[in-house]
Coordinates of C-alpha atoms in Angstrom, one line a residue:
M844 CA 0.0 0.0 0.0
R845 CA 1.2 3.5 -0.7
W846 CA -0.3 5.5 2.2
P847 CA 2.3 4.3 4.8
R848 CA 5.1 5.5 2.5
Q849 CA 3.3 8.8 2.1
I850 CA 2.9 9.3 5.8
A851 CA 6.6 8.4 6.4
S852 CA 7.6 10.8 3.7
A853 CA 5.5 13.6 5.2
A854 CA 6.9 12.9 8.7
A855 CA 10.5 13.1 7.3
V856 CA 9.8 16.4 5.6
T857 CA 8.3 17.8 8.8
T858 CA 11.2 16.7 10.9
V859 CA 13.7 18.3 8.5
L860 CA 11.8 21.6 8.5
A861 CA 10.9 21.9 12.1
G862 CA 13.4 19.8 14.0
P863 CA 16.6 21.8 13.7
P864 CA 15.0 25.2 14.6
I865 CA 13.5 23.7 17.7
V866 CA 16.8 22.1 18.8
L867 CA 18.8 25.2 18.1
T868 CA 16.4 27.5 19.9
Y869 CA 16.2 25.2 22.9
T870 CA 19.9 24.5 23.3
A871 CA 21.6 27.7 22.2
G872 CA 18.9 30.3 22.0
W873 CA 19.5 33.4 20.0
P874 CA 23.0 34.6 21.1
L875 CA 22.8 38.1 19.5
P876 CA 21.0 40.9 21.2
T877 CA 17.5 41.4 20.1
H878 CA 18.2 45.1 19.3
P879 CA 22.0 45.5 18.7
T880 CA 23.3 48.9 19.8
Q881 CA 26.4 50.9 18.7
E882 CA 28.0 49.8 22.0
H883 CA 27.6 46.2 21.0
L884 CA 29.1 46.9 17.6
R885 CA 32.2 48.8 19.1
Q886 CA 32.8 45.9 21.5
W887 CA 32.7 43.4 18.7
L888 CA 35.1 45.4 16.5
S889 CA 37.6 45.8 19.4
D890 CA 37.5 42.2 20.4
P891 CA 35.8 40.0 17.7
L892 CA 36.9 36.6 18.9
T893 CA 35.2 36.3 22.2
E894 CA 33.4 33.2 23.4
D895 CA 30.0 34.8 22.8
T896 CA 30.8 35.8 19.2
L897 CA 32.2 32.3 18.4
I898 CA 29.1 30.6 19.7
A899 CA 27.0 33.1 17.7
G900 CA 29.0 32.3 14.6
L901 CA 28.5 28.6 15.0
V902 CA 24.8 29.0 15.6
L903 CA 24.5 31.2 12.6
L904 CA 26.3 28.6 10.5
A905 CA 23.9 25.9 11.8
W906 CA 21.0 28.1 10.9
M907 CA 22.4 28.7 7.3
L908 CA 22.9 24.9 6.8
W909 CA 19.3 24.3 7.9
L910 CA 18.0 27.0 5.5
L911 CA 19.9 25.3 2.7
I912 CA 18.5 21.9 3.5
A913 CA 15.0 23.3 4.0
A914 CA 15.2 25.0 0.6
L915 CA 16.3 21.8 -1.2
T916 CA 13.6 19.8 0.6
L917 CA 10.9 22.3 -0.3
R918 CA 12.1 22.4 -3.9
T919 CA 11.9 18.6 -4.2
T920 CA 8.5 18.5 -2.6
V921 CA 7.1 21.2 -5.0
T922 CA 8.6 19.5 -8.0
R923 CA 7.0 16.1 -7.1
A924 CA 3.7 17.8 -6.4
A925 CA 3.8 19.6 -9.7
A926 CA 4.6 16.3 -11.5
T927 CA 1.7 14.6 -9.7
I928 CA -0.7 17.3 -10.7
R929 CA 0.4 17.1 -14.4
R930 CA 0.1 13.3 -14.4
L931 CA -3.4 13.5 -12.9
R932 CA -4.4 16.1 -15.5
R933 CA -3.2 13.8 -18.2
L934 CA -5.0 10.6 -17.0
P935 CA -7.5 9.7 -19.6
L936 CA -11.2 9.3 -18.7
P937 CA -12.3 5.7 -19.0
T938 CA -14.1 5.0 -22.2
P939 CA -16.1 1.9 -23.3
M940 CA -14.0 -0.7 -25.0
Q941 CA -14.7 -0.6 -28.7
A942 CA -14.9 -4.0 -30.4
T943 CA -13.4 -4.4 -33.8
A944 CA -14.1 -7.0 -36.5
T945 CA -11.0 -6.3 -38.4
G946 CA -8.5 -8.9 -39.5
M947 CA -5.8 -7.8 -37.1
A948 CA -8.2 -8.1 -34.1
G949 CA -9.0 -11.7 -35.3
A950 CA -5.4 -12.5 -35.5
A951 CA -4.7 -11.0 -32.1
A952 CA -7.4 -13.2 -30.6
L953 CA -5.8 -16.2 -32.2
W954 CA -2.4 -15.2 -31.0
A955 CA -3.3 -14.8 -27.3
P956 CA -5.1 -17.9 -26.1
T957 CA -5.6 -18.5 -22.4
T958 CA -3.3 -20.6 -20.3
T959 CA -3.5 -22.4 -16.9
A960 CA 0.1 -21.8 -16.1
T961 CA 1.1 -19.1 -13.7
T962 CA 3.9 -16.9 -14.9
T963 CA 6.1 -15.5 -12.1
D964 CA 9.4 -14.9 -14.0
A965 CA 8.2 -13.2 -17.2
P966 CA 8.5 -9.5 -17.7
P967 CA 5.6 -7.5 -16.3
A968 CA 2.7 -7.2 -18.6
P969 CA 2.6 -3.8 -20.3
T970 CA -0.1 -1.4 -19.3
P971 CA -0.5 1.2 -22.1
T972 CA -2.6 4.3 -21.7
S973 CA -5.7 4.8 -23.8
T974 CA -4.0 7.6 -25.7
G975 CA -1.1 5.7 -27.0
E976 CA 1.2 8.4 -25.4
H977 CA 3.3 8.1 -22.3
P978 CA 3.7 11.4 -20.4
H979 CA 6.7 10.4 -18.2
P980 CA 9.7 8.3 -18.9
Q981 CA 9.4 6.5 -15.5
Q982 CA 6.2 4.9 -16.9
A983 CA 8.0 3.3 -19.8
A984 CA 8.5 -0.1 -18.1
D985 CA 4.7 -0.4 -17.6
A986 CA 3.7 1.1 -21.0
G987 CA 5.7 -0.7 -23.6
V988 CA 8.3 -3.3 -24.6
D989 CA 12.0 -2.9 -24.7
V990 CA 13.4 -4.8 -27.7
P991 CA 16.9 -5.2 -29.2
G992 CA 17.3 -1.8 -30.9
G993 CA 14.5 0.2 -29.5
W994 CA 11.3 0.7 -27.5
I995 CA 7.7 -0.1 -28.7
P996 CA 4.4 1.1 -27.1
A997 CA 2.3 -1.8 -25.8
D998 CA -0.5 -1.4 -28.3
T999 CA 1.9 -1.3 -31.2
A1000 CA 3.7 -4.4 -29.8
H1001 CA 0.5 -6.4 -29.7
Q1002 CA -0.1 -5.4 -33.3
I1003 CA 3.4 -6.6 -34.2
A1004 CA 2.8 -9.9 -32.4
A1005 CA -0.5 -10.4 -34.3
A1006 CA 1.2 -9.6 -37.6
G1007 CA 3.7 -12.3 -36.8
T1008 CA 0.9 -14.8 -36.2
L1009 CA -0.5 -13.9 -39.6
V1010 CA 2.8 -14.8 -41.2
W1011 CA 2.5 -18.4 -39.9
L1012 CA -1.2 -18.6 -40.9
R1013 CA -0.2 -17.5 -44.5
R1014 CA 2.4 -20.2 -44.5
R1015 CA -0.1 -22.8 -43.4
R1016 CA -2.5 -21.6 -46.0
L1017 CA 0.0 -22.0 -48.9
Y1018 CA 1.5 -25.3 -47.9
R1019 CA 1.0 -28.1 -50.4
P1020 CA 1.7 -31.7 -49.3
P1021 CA 4.1 -33.3 -51.8
P1022 CA 3.3 -36.4 -53.7
P1023 CA 4.5 -39.6 -52.1
E1024 CA 8.3 -40.3 -52.3
Q1025 CA 9.1 -36.7 -53.1
P1026 CA 10.9 -34.3 -50.8
R1027 CA 8.9 -31.7 -49.0
D1028 CA 9.6 -27.9 -49.3
D1029 CA 10.1 -26.6 -45.8
S1030 CA 12.1 -23.6 -46.9
D1031 CA 9.4 -21.2 -45.5
L1032 CA 9.7 -22.7 -42.0
T1033 CA 12.2 -20.1 -40.9
A1034 CA 11.9 -18.3 -37.6
L1035 CA 10.7 -14.8 -37.6
P1036 CA 13.2 -12.0 -37.2
R1037 CA 14.7 -11.6 -33.7
T1038 CA 12.9 -8.3 -32.9
V1039 CA 9.5 -9.9 -33.7
T1040 CA 10.1 -12.9 -31.6
A1041 CA 11.3 -10.7 -28.7
V1042 CA 8.0 -8.8 -28.9
Q1043 CA 6.0 -12.0 -29.0
A1044 CA 7.9 -13.5 -26.1
A1045 CA 7.5 -10.4 -24.0
L1046 CA 3.7 -10.4 -24.6
A1047 CA 3.1 -14.1 -24.5
D1048 CA -0.3 -15.0 -23.0
T1049 CA -1.2 -11.3 -22.4
P1050 CA -4.4 -9.9 -24.0
P1051 CA -4.1 -7.0 -26.5
T1052 CA -5.1 -3.5 -25.3
P1053 CA -6.5 -0.9 -27.6
A1054 CA -5.1 2.6 -27.7
T1055 CA -5.6 5.8 -29.6
P1056 CA -2.7 6.4 -32.0
L1057 CA -0.4 9.3 -31.9
R1058 CA -1.8 12.3 -33.9
I1059 CA 0.7 14.2 -36.0
P1060 CA -0.4 17.9 -36.2
T1061 CA -1.1 19.5 -39.6
G1062 CA 1.6 21.8 -40.9
G1063 CA 4.3 19.3 -40.0
I1064 CA 6.7 18.7 -37.1
G1065 CA 10.4 18.6 -37.0
L1066 CA 12.3 15.8 -35.2
T1067 CA 15.7 16.6 -33.7
G1068 CA 17.9 15.1 -31.1
P1069 CA 19.9 11.9 -30.8
A1070 CA 16.9 9.6 -31.6
A1071 CA 15.1 11.7 -34.3
T1072 CA 15.7 9.1 -37.0
D1073 CA 14.8 6.3 -34.7
A1074 CA 11.5 8.0 -33.9
A1075 CA 10.8 8.6 -37.7
R1076 CA 11.1 4.8 -38.2
G1077 CA 8.8 4.3 -35.3
I1078 CA 6.2 6.6 -36.8
L1079 CA 6.6 4.8 -40.2
L1080 CA 5.9 1.4 -38.5
T1081 CA 3.0 2.4 -36.3
T1082 CA 1.2 4.1 -39.2
L1083 CA 1.6 1.1 -41.4
L1084 CA 0.4 -1.2 -38.7
R1085 CA -2.7 1.0 -38.2
T1086 CA -3.5 0.7 -41.9
L1087 CA -2.9 -3.1 -41.8
R1088 CA -5.3 -3.4 -38.8
D1089 CA -8.0 -1.3 -40.5
P1090 CA -7.6 -1.3 -44.3
T1091 CA -10.7 0.9 -44.6
Q1092 CA -8.9 3.9 -43.1
S1093 CA -7.0 5.9 -45.7
T1094 CA -4.2 7.4 -43.6
T1095 CA -0.9 6.6 -45.4
I1096 CA 2.8 7.4 -45.3
V1097 CA 4.2 9.2 -48.3
T1098 CA 7.9 9.1 -48.7
S1099 CA 10.6 8.6 -51.3
R1100 CA 13.0 5.8 -52.1
T1101 CA 15.8 8.1 -51.0
D1102 CA 14.2 8.6 -47.6
L1103 CA 13.6 4.9 -47.2
H1104 CA 17.2 4.1 -48.0
T1105 CA 18.3 6.6 -45.4
L1106 CA 16.0 5.2 -42.8
L1107 CA 16.3 1.5 -43.4
G1108 CA 19.6 1.1 -45.3
P1109 CA 20.0 -1.0 -48.4
Q1110 CA 16.8 -3.0 -48.0
T1111 CA 15.2 -5.5 -50.3
L1112 CA 11.7 -5.7 -48.8
P1113 CA 8.9 -5.2 -51.3
L1114 CA 7.6 -2.1 -49.4
H1115 CA 6.2 -0.5 -52.6
D1116 CA 3.3 -3.0 -52.4
L1117 CA 2.6 -2.5 -48.7
P1118 CA -0.9 -1.1 -47.9
G1119 CA -0.7 2.4 -46.4
L1120 CA 2.7 3.3 -48.0
T1121 CA 3.2 5.5 -51.1
V1122 CA 6.8 5.6 -52.3
T1123 CA 7.9 8.2 -54.8
D1124 CA 11.2 8.5 -56.7
T1125 CA 12.4 11.6 -55.0
P1126 CA 11.5 13.8 -52.0
A1127 CA 10.3 16.5 -54.5
D1128 CA 7.9 14.0 -55.9
A1129 CA 6.7 13.2 -52.4
I1130 CA 5.8 16.9 -51.9
T1131 CA 3.9 16.9 -55.2
T1132 CA 2.0 13.8 -54.1
I1133 CA 0.8 15.4 -50.9
T1134 CA -0.1 18.5 -52.8
H1135 CA -2.3 16.5 -55.1
P1136 CA -3.2 13.4 -53.1
P1137 CA -4.9 10.5 -54.9
H1138 CA -7.9 10.9 -52.5
P1139 CA -8.7 14.6 -52.0
G1140 CA -9.4 15.6 -48.5
V1141 CA -7.5 12.7 -46.9
A1142 CA -4.6 13.6 -44.6
H1143 CA -1.3 12.0 -45.5
P1144 CA 1.4 12.0 -42.8
T1145 CA 4.6 12.6 -44.8
L1146 CA 7.9 11.1 -43.7
L1147 CA 11.0 12.9 -45.1
T1148 CA 14.6 12.2 -44.1
H1149 CA 15.5 15.8 -43.4
A1150 CA 13.7 19.1 -43.3
P1151 CA 14.5 21.0 -46.5
T1152 CA 17.4 23.4 -46.1
D1153 CA 16.5 25.3 -49.3
P1154 CA 14.2 28.2 -48.5
D1155 CA 12.1 27.8 -51.6
T1156 CA 11.6 24.0 -51.1
A1157 CA 10.8 24.7 -47.4
A1158 CA 8.2 27.2 -48.4
R1159 CA 6.7 24.9 -51.0
L1160 CA 6.5 22.1 -48.4
A1161 CA 5.0 24.4 -45.8
T1162 CA 2.2 25.2 -48.3
A1163 CA 1.7 21.5 -49.1
L1164 CA 1.4 20.7 -45.4
T1165 CA -1.2 23.4 -44.7
H1166 CA -3.9 20.8 -44.2
T1167 CA -1.7 17.7 -44.0
P1168 CA 0.3 16.2 -41.1
G1169 CA 4.0 15.8 -41.8
V1170 CA 7.1 14.4 -40.1
L1171 CA 10.4 16.0 -41.0
I1172 CA 13.8 14.9 -39.6
G1173 CA 15.6 18.2 -38.6
T1174 CA 14.6 21.6 -37.5
W1175 CA 11.3 22.7 -39.1
T1176 CA 11.2 26.5 -39.4
H1177 CA 7.6 26.5 -40.4
G1178 CA 6.2 24.5 -37.5
P1179 CA 7.0 23.0 -34.1
T1180 CA 10.1 20.9 -33.6
W1181 CA 10.3 18.0 -31.1
H1182 CA 13.5 17.0 -29.5
I1183 CA 13.7 13.2 -29.2
T1184 CA 15.8 11.7 -26.5
P1185 CA 17.5 8.2 -26.9
D1186 CA 14.6 6.5 -24.9
G1187 CA 12.0 8.0 -27.2
N1188 CA 10.7 10.9 -25.1
A1189 CA 9.7 13.8 -27.3
E1190 CA 10.1 17.2 -25.7
R1191 CA 7.5 19.4 -27.5
G1192 CA 8.9 22.7 -26.4
T1193 CA 7.5 25.4 -24.1
G1194 CA 4.2 24.2 -22.8
G1195 CA 4.1 21.2 -25.1
G1196 CA 4.8 18.5 -22.5
R1197 CA 6.3 15.2 -23.3
T1198 CA 5.3 12.2 -25.3
R1199 CA 7.1 8.9 -25.6
L1200 CA 7.4 7.7 -29.2
C1201 CA 8.2 4.3 -30.7
V1202 CA 12.0 4.3 -31.5
L1203 CA 13.7 1.8 -33.6
T1204 CA 17.1 1.2 -35.1
A1205 CA 17.4 0.4 -38.8
T1206 CA 17.8 -3.3 -38.0
A1207 CA 14.9 -3.4 -35.7
A1208 CA 12.7 -1.5 -38.2
R1209 CA 13.6 -3.9 -41.0
D1210 CA 12.8 -6.9 -38.7
L1211 CA 9.4 -5.6 -37.9
L1212 CA 8.6 -4.4 -41.5
A1213 CA 9.4 -7.9 -42.7
V1214 CA 6.3 -9.3 -41.1
L1215 CA 4.1 -6.7 -42.9
T1216 CA 5.4 -7.2 -46.4
P1217 CA 3.1 -9.1 -48.8
T1218 CA 3.4 -12.9 -49.0
P1219 CA 3.9 -14.4 -52.5
S1220 CA 0.8 -16.1 -53.9
T1221 CA 2.6 -19.4 -54.3
P1222 CA 5.3 -21.1 -52.2
S1223 CA 8.9 -21.2 -53.3
A1224 CA 9.7 -23.8 -56.0
V1225 CA 13.0 -24.6 -54.3
A1226 CA 12.7 -28.0 -52.6
V1227 CA 14.8 -29.0 -49.6
P1228 CA 15.2 -32.3 -47.9
R1229 CA 12.3 -33.3 -45.8
Q1230 CA 12.9 -32.0 -42.3
R1231 CA 11.9 -34.1 -39.3
P1232 CA 12.2 -33.3 -35.6
P1233 CA 15.2 -35.2 -34.2
A1234 CA 14.2 -38.6 -32.9
P1235 CA 15.8 -40.1 -29.7
T1236 CA 16.5 -43.7 -29.0
P1237 CA 13.6 -46.1 -29.8
P1238 CA 10.6 -45.6 -27.5
P1239 CA 10.5 -47.9 -24.5
E1240 CA 8.4 -51.0 -24.5
P1241 CA 5.2 -51.0 -22.4
S1242 CA 6.8 -53.5 -20.1
S1243 CA 9.3 -50.9 -18.9
P1244 CA 7.3 -48.1 -17.3
K1245 CA 9.0 -44.8 -16.5
L1246 CA 9.0 -42.8 -13.4
F1247 CA 7.9 -39.7 -15.3
T1248 CA 5.6 -39.1 -18.2
L1249 CA 5.8 -35.8 -20.2
R1250 CA 2.9 -35.0 -22.6
V1251 CA 3.7 -32.0 -24.9
L1252 CA 1.1 -32.7 -27.6
G1253 CA -1.8 -30.6 -26.6
N1254 CA -1.6 -29.0 -23.2
P1255 CA 1.9 -29.8 -21.8
T1256 CA 1.7 -31.8 -18.6
L1257 CA 4.3 -33.7 -16.5
W1258 CA 3.3 -36.8 -14.5
A1259 CA 5.1 -38.6 -11.8
T1260 CA 4.0 -42.1 -10.8
G1261 CA 0.6 -41.4 -12.3
K1262 CA 0.0 -38.0 -10.7
P1263 CA 0.2 -34.6 -12.4
I1264 CA 2.9 -32.2 -11.2
T1265 CA 2.1 -28.5 -10.8
I1266 CA 4.7 -26.4 -12.7
R1267 CA 4.6 -22.9 -11.2
R1268 CA 6.7 -21.1 -13.8
T1269 CA 5.9 -20.8 -17.4
A1270 CA 9.6 -20.6 -18.2
A1271 CA 10.0 -24.0 -16.4
L1272 CA 7.3 -25.5 -18.6
Q1273 CA 9.2 -24.1 -21.6
V1274 CA 12.4 -25.8 -20.5
L1275 CA 10.6 -29.1 -20.4
V1276 CA 9.0 -28.7 -23.8
A1277 CA 12.3 -27.4 -25.3
L1278 CA 14.2 -30.5 -24.1
A1279 CA 11.4 -32.7 -25.4
V1280 CA 11.7 -31.3 -28.9
H1281 CA 15.5 -31.5 -28.6
P1282 CA 16.2 -34.9 -27.2
D1283 CA 19.9 -34.5 -27.6
G1284 CA 19.8 -31.6 -25.2
A1285 CA 20.7 -27.9 -25.3
T1286 CA 23.4 -25.7 -23.8
T1287 CA 22.8 -23.2 -21.1
H1288 CA 23.2 -20.4 -23.6
D1289 CA 20.8 -22.0 -26.2
L1290 CA 18.1 -22.6 -23.6
A1291 CA 18.3 -19.1 -22.0
T1292 CA 18.3 -17.2 -25.3
T1293 CA 15.5 -19.3 -26.7
I1294 CA 13.2 -18.6 -23.8
W1295 CA 14.1 -15.0 -23.3
P1296 CA 15.1 -13.7 -26.8
G1297 CA 14.6 -10.0 -26.0
L1298 CA 16.8 -9.8 -22.8
P1299 CA 20.5 -9.1 -22.7
R1300 CA 22.5 -12.3 -22.8
H1301 CA 24.4 -11.6 -19.7
T1302 CA 21.2 -11.5 -17.6
V1303 CA 19.4 -14.6 -18.9
A1304 CA 21.7 -17.3 -17.5
R1305 CA 20.8 -16.4 -13.9
R1306 CA 17.1 -16.5 -14.9
L1307 CA 17.6 -20.0 -16.3
Y1308 CA 19.4 -21.3 -13.1
T1309 CA 16.6 -19.9 -11.0
T1310 CA 14.0 -21.5 -13.2
L1311 CA 15.7 -24.9 -13.1
S1312 CA 16.1 -24.6 -9.3
D1313 CA 12.3 -24.0 -8.9
L1314 CA 11.5 -26.7 -11.4
R1315 CA 13.6 -29.2 -9.3
K1316 CA 11.6 -28.2 -6.3
D1317 CA 8.3 -28.8 -8.2
I1318 CA 9.4 -32.2 -9.5
T1319 CA 11.7 -33.8 -6.9
T1320 CA 10.1 -36.4 -4.7
T1321 CA 11.8 -38.6 -2.1
G1322 CA 13.9 -41.4 -3.6
Q1323 CA 13.2 -40.4 -7.2
P1324 CA 15.9 -39.1 -9.6
H1325 CA 15.4 -35.8 -11.4
P1326 CA 14.1 -36.2 -15.1
I1327 CA 16.5 -33.4 -16.3
A1328 CA 20.2 -34.3 -16.5
H1329 CA 23.2 -32.1 -17.1
T1330 CA 26.1 -33.6 -19.0
D1331 CA 29.0 -31.9 -20.8
D1332 CA 27.4 -28.5 -20.4
R1333 CA 24.1 -29.7 -22.0
Y1334 CA 20.8 -30.1 -20.3
H1335 CA 18.7 -33.0 -21.5
L1336 CA 15.8 -35.2 -20.4
N1337 CA 16.9 -38.5 -18.8
H1338 CA 15.7 -41.1 -21.3
Q1339 CA 15.9 -43.8 -18.7
H1340 CA 13.4 -42.2 -16.4
I1341 CA 11.0 -40.2 -18.6
D1342 CA 8.6 -41.1 -21.4
V1343 CA 7.6 -38.4 -23.9
D1344 CA 4.7 -38.6 -26.3
L1345 CA 6.4 -36.5 -28.9
W1346 CA 9.3 -39.0 -29.1
H1347 CA 6.8 -41.8 -30.0
L1348 CA 5.3 -39.6 -32.7
N1349 CA 8.8 -38.8 -34.1
A1350 CA 9.6 -42.5 -34.2
A1351 CA 6.4 -43.2 -36.1
I1352 CA 7.3 -40.4 -38.5
D1353 CA 10.7 -41.9 -39.1
H1354 CA 9.1 -45.3 -39.7
A1355 CA 6.5 -43.9 -42.2
T1356 CA 9.3 -42.1 -44.1
T1357 CA 11.6 -45.1 -44.4
T1358 CA 9.3 -48.1 -44.6
V1359 CA 9.1 -50.0 -47.9
A1360 CA 6.0 -52.0 -47.0
N1361 CA 2.5 -51.4 -45.5
H1362 CA 2.6 -47.6 -46.1
A1363 CA -1.0 -47.2 -45.1
H1364 CA -0.5 -48.7 -41.7
A1365 CA 2.7 -46.6 -41.1
H1366 CA 0.9 -43.3 -42.0
Q1367 CA -2.1 -44.2 -39.9
A1368 CA 0.3 -44.8 -37.0
V1369 CA 1.5 -41.2 -37.4
I1370 CA -2.0 -39.9 -37.3
D1371 CA -2.9 -42.0 -34.2
R1372 CA 0.2 -40.7 -32.3
Y1373 CA -0.7 -37.1 -33.0
T1374 CA -3.0 -35.8 -30.2
G1375 CA -2.6 -32.1 -30.8
D1376 CA -0.2 -29.3 -31.6
I1377 CA 3.0 -29.1 -29.5
A1378 CA 2.1 -26.9 -26.4
A1379 CA -1.1 -26.0 -28.1
N1380 CA -2.2 -23.5 -25.3
H1381 CA 1.0 -21.5 -25.4
T1382 CA 2.4 -18.9 -27.8
W1383 CA 6.1 -19.3 -27.5
P1384 CA 7.7 -17.9 -30.7
W1385 CA 10.7 -20.3 -30.7
L1386 CA 8.3 -23.2 -31.0
D1387 CA 6.5 -22.1 -34.2
P1388 CA 8.9 -23.7 -36.8
I1389 CA 9.0 -27.0 -34.9
R1390 CA 5.2 -27.0 -34.4
E1391 CA 4.5 -26.4 -38.1
S1392 CA 7.0 -29.0 -39.2
T1393 CA 5.3 -31.6 -37.0
R1394 CA 1.9 -30.6 -38.2
R1395 CA 3.0 -30.9 -41.8
H1396 CA 4.1 -34.5 -41.2
V1397 CA 0.6 -35.4 -40.0
I1398 CA -1.0 -33.5 -42.9
D1399 CA 1.2 -35.4 -45.3
A1400 CA 0.0 -38.7 -43.7
H1401 CA -3.7 -37.6 -44.2
S1402 CA -3.0 -36.4 -47.7
T1403 CA -1.2 -39.7 -48.7
L1404 CA -4.0 -41.8 -47.4
A1405 CA -6.5 -39.6 -49.3
T1406 CA -4.6 -39.8 -52.5
S1407 CA -4.3 -43.6 -52.3
A1408 CA -8.0 -44.1 -51.5
S1409 CA -9.9 -45.4 -54.5
D1410 CA -13.3 -44.7 -52.9
P1411 CA -14.2 -41.0 -53.0
H1412 CA -16.1 -41.4 -49.7
A1413 CA -12.9 -42.6 -48.0
R1414 CA -10.9 -39.9 -49.7
L1415 CA -13.3 -37.2 -48.4
H1416 CA -13.1 -38.7 -44.9
H1417 CA -9.2 -38.4 -44.9
L1418 CA -9.4 -34.8 -46.3
Q1419 CA -12.0 -33.8 -43.7
N1420 CA -9.7 -35.1 -41.0
A1421 CA -6.8 -33.1 -42.5
L1422 CA -8.9 -29.9 -42.5
R1423 CA -9.7 -30.4 -38.9
L1424 CA -6.0 -30.4 -38.3
D1425 CA -5.4 -27.3 -40.4
P1426 CA -8.5 -25.3 -41.4
Y1427 CA -6.4 -22.7 -43.2
N1428 CA -4.8 -24.9 -45.8
E1429 CA -6.0 -23.9 -49.3
H1430 CA -4.8 -27.0 -51.1
L1431 CA -6.8 -29.3 -48.8
H1432 CA -9.9 -27.2 -49.3
H1433 CA -9.7 -27.5 -53.1
Q1434 CA -9.2 -31.3 -52.9
A1435 CA -12.2 -31.6 -50.6
S1436 CA -14.3 -29.4 -52.8
D1437 CA -13.3 -31.4 -55.9
T1438 CA -14.2 -34.7 -54.0
L1439 CA -17.6 -33.3 -53.0
T1440 CA -18.3 -32.4 -56.6
T1441 CA -17.3 -35.9 -57.7
L1442 CA -19.8 -37.3 -55.2
G1443 CA -22.5 -35.1 -56.8
R1444 CA -22.6 -32.5 -54.0
P1445 CA -21.7 -29.2 -55.8
H1446 CA -23.7 -27.1 -53.3
D1447 CA -21.7 -28.5 -50.4
A1448 CA -18.5 -27.9 -52.4
D1449 CA -19.4 -24.2 -52.8
A1450 CA -20.4 -23.9 -49.2
L1451 CA -17.1 -25.3 -48.1
L1452 CA -15.2 -22.7 -50.1
T1453 CA -17.4 -19.9 -48.9
R1454 CA -16.8 -20.8 -45.3
Y1455 CA -13.1 -21.0 -46.0
Q1456 CA -13.1 -17.6 -47.6
R1457 CA -14.9 -16.2 -44.5
R1458 CA -12.4 -17.8 -42.2
L1459 CA -9.5 -16.1 -44.1
I1460 CA -11.2 -12.8 -43.8
D1461 CA -11.9 -13.2 -40.1
A1462 CA -8.3 -14.1 -39.5
G1463 CA -7.1 -11.1 -41.4
I1464 CA -5.3 -13.1 -44.1
T1465 CA -5.3 -11.0 -47.3
S1466 CA -6.2 -13.3 -50.1
P1467 CA -3.8 -13.0 -53.0
R1468 CA -6.4 -14.7 -55.3
P1469 CA -10.0 -15.6 -54.9
V1470 CA -10.8 -19.1 -53.5
T1471 CA -12.9 -20.7 -56.2
R1472 CA -13.3 -24.2 -57.6

């Protein structure tokens, strides 16, 4: 509670202000005469170093020291009171939560499922204000996410995380199971950029929070200070995310290729096709574009690398920005200039207050923009060897039961002698799942940076040791060995004492891939072993490539059985099972639609594709082509 601290602080201030005068008056009194006379002055001049004058000097010095301390105390108190008053004035009034049916909201809902685990070691959940602005730098830790190379407001971070989820949904949509005996193309199963995974890890299992975006004033603003360019990148990203979240709104960024090169460096992202971004050849062309916008009456925030130094160009730009917001890096002589500090705080000048902006380095901005760029309409034609999760030693026989059972397919759960064990830390649960998908183990560095990708590397090792220590307390029972072993600087699950369902699935996948006889039985064994996505209730970004690879193996098994089935009813049954596993896969929907048509059910085929199209729209997946039969 805060009131005991406030009472103690008030008591301390009172003591400082009132205590010394009372003590001095009581002990020494006032040594000088109340009304000094000329006789007193002559005596002091003739003999200044008497006992009385020395005492009086010491007392005066004590009074001066008290006056100095009292002045500093009062100044600090007044400053804090003024800051509190300003903060209270800026607190937003509560407004009703506004629901949105946009694609980004759908993706955000998909990205943030509930979980029964209790997180005690994760970074604190961000608490953004409803204005999207942050009036004081001390609130930064509660209002945003620190990432390698910048700081992102919480609402923007949630949009980035949702955009990352859309990348994986698009990959699922475009996947085509290969024909039997042909290699599978998994070249798209690459992890998302580090900055994106750091955001996702920081916000894992926390619900998105809406906020009002930053409003750039008409007439343009200049950005100066050490983080001016970083703030310009942040405004670029947040505006594009806003357009992606709501394609119906027409606010865009107008900039030039020269400006993008200055902001992002030599980049190869197809930004010219990105919704909400208009790229011209030169800065002069950008001025012309906002002077004659494609949609009259629509405001276009304009991002330029530097404010024009040429007076004629500056005057032309000022005229163009009369009714249009603009962002200019450098001092803007025709409008306000904001000074941006390294942590993103924008000093708006006299009476303008402060606003904390999203700030990003060029690398961080490229990482985040990579998840916004359009996805090709077809997968890459480059085939790579079929990737399988590493399989451990052959699974144990039923006659040799293990002390521990770890289930990671579906909701991860650890059992000991038939009883579930409560895992208090989400990070501890991640350790168990990570060691399950890597049976050969992982080093301390690999485990730590996998679970906490956005934290400095020198800080995560201690977190891992604390997590493992708490996990040992959760698991250890009298007379039983621990299921996690540490050998040659690698942590791994003890295969002699623990049984993992994923290992059995991987063994079945290996058998189905290498068997030369009874293919149908081998593929059915893969399907039977698969009881759900790996850690289905959790959104750990490091797990996405492994989870998708495993899902594709099971889809391949369903597809192979459907292809080999001579009866269209049996083929439809296998395809329907595959669609339950991945309702976003376009190829499976076309196969099922064709099979329904073959069975004389064209209306059901059309209804299937209509539902699929609606599902894509609800998820926010932009369709590169219409889904038709």
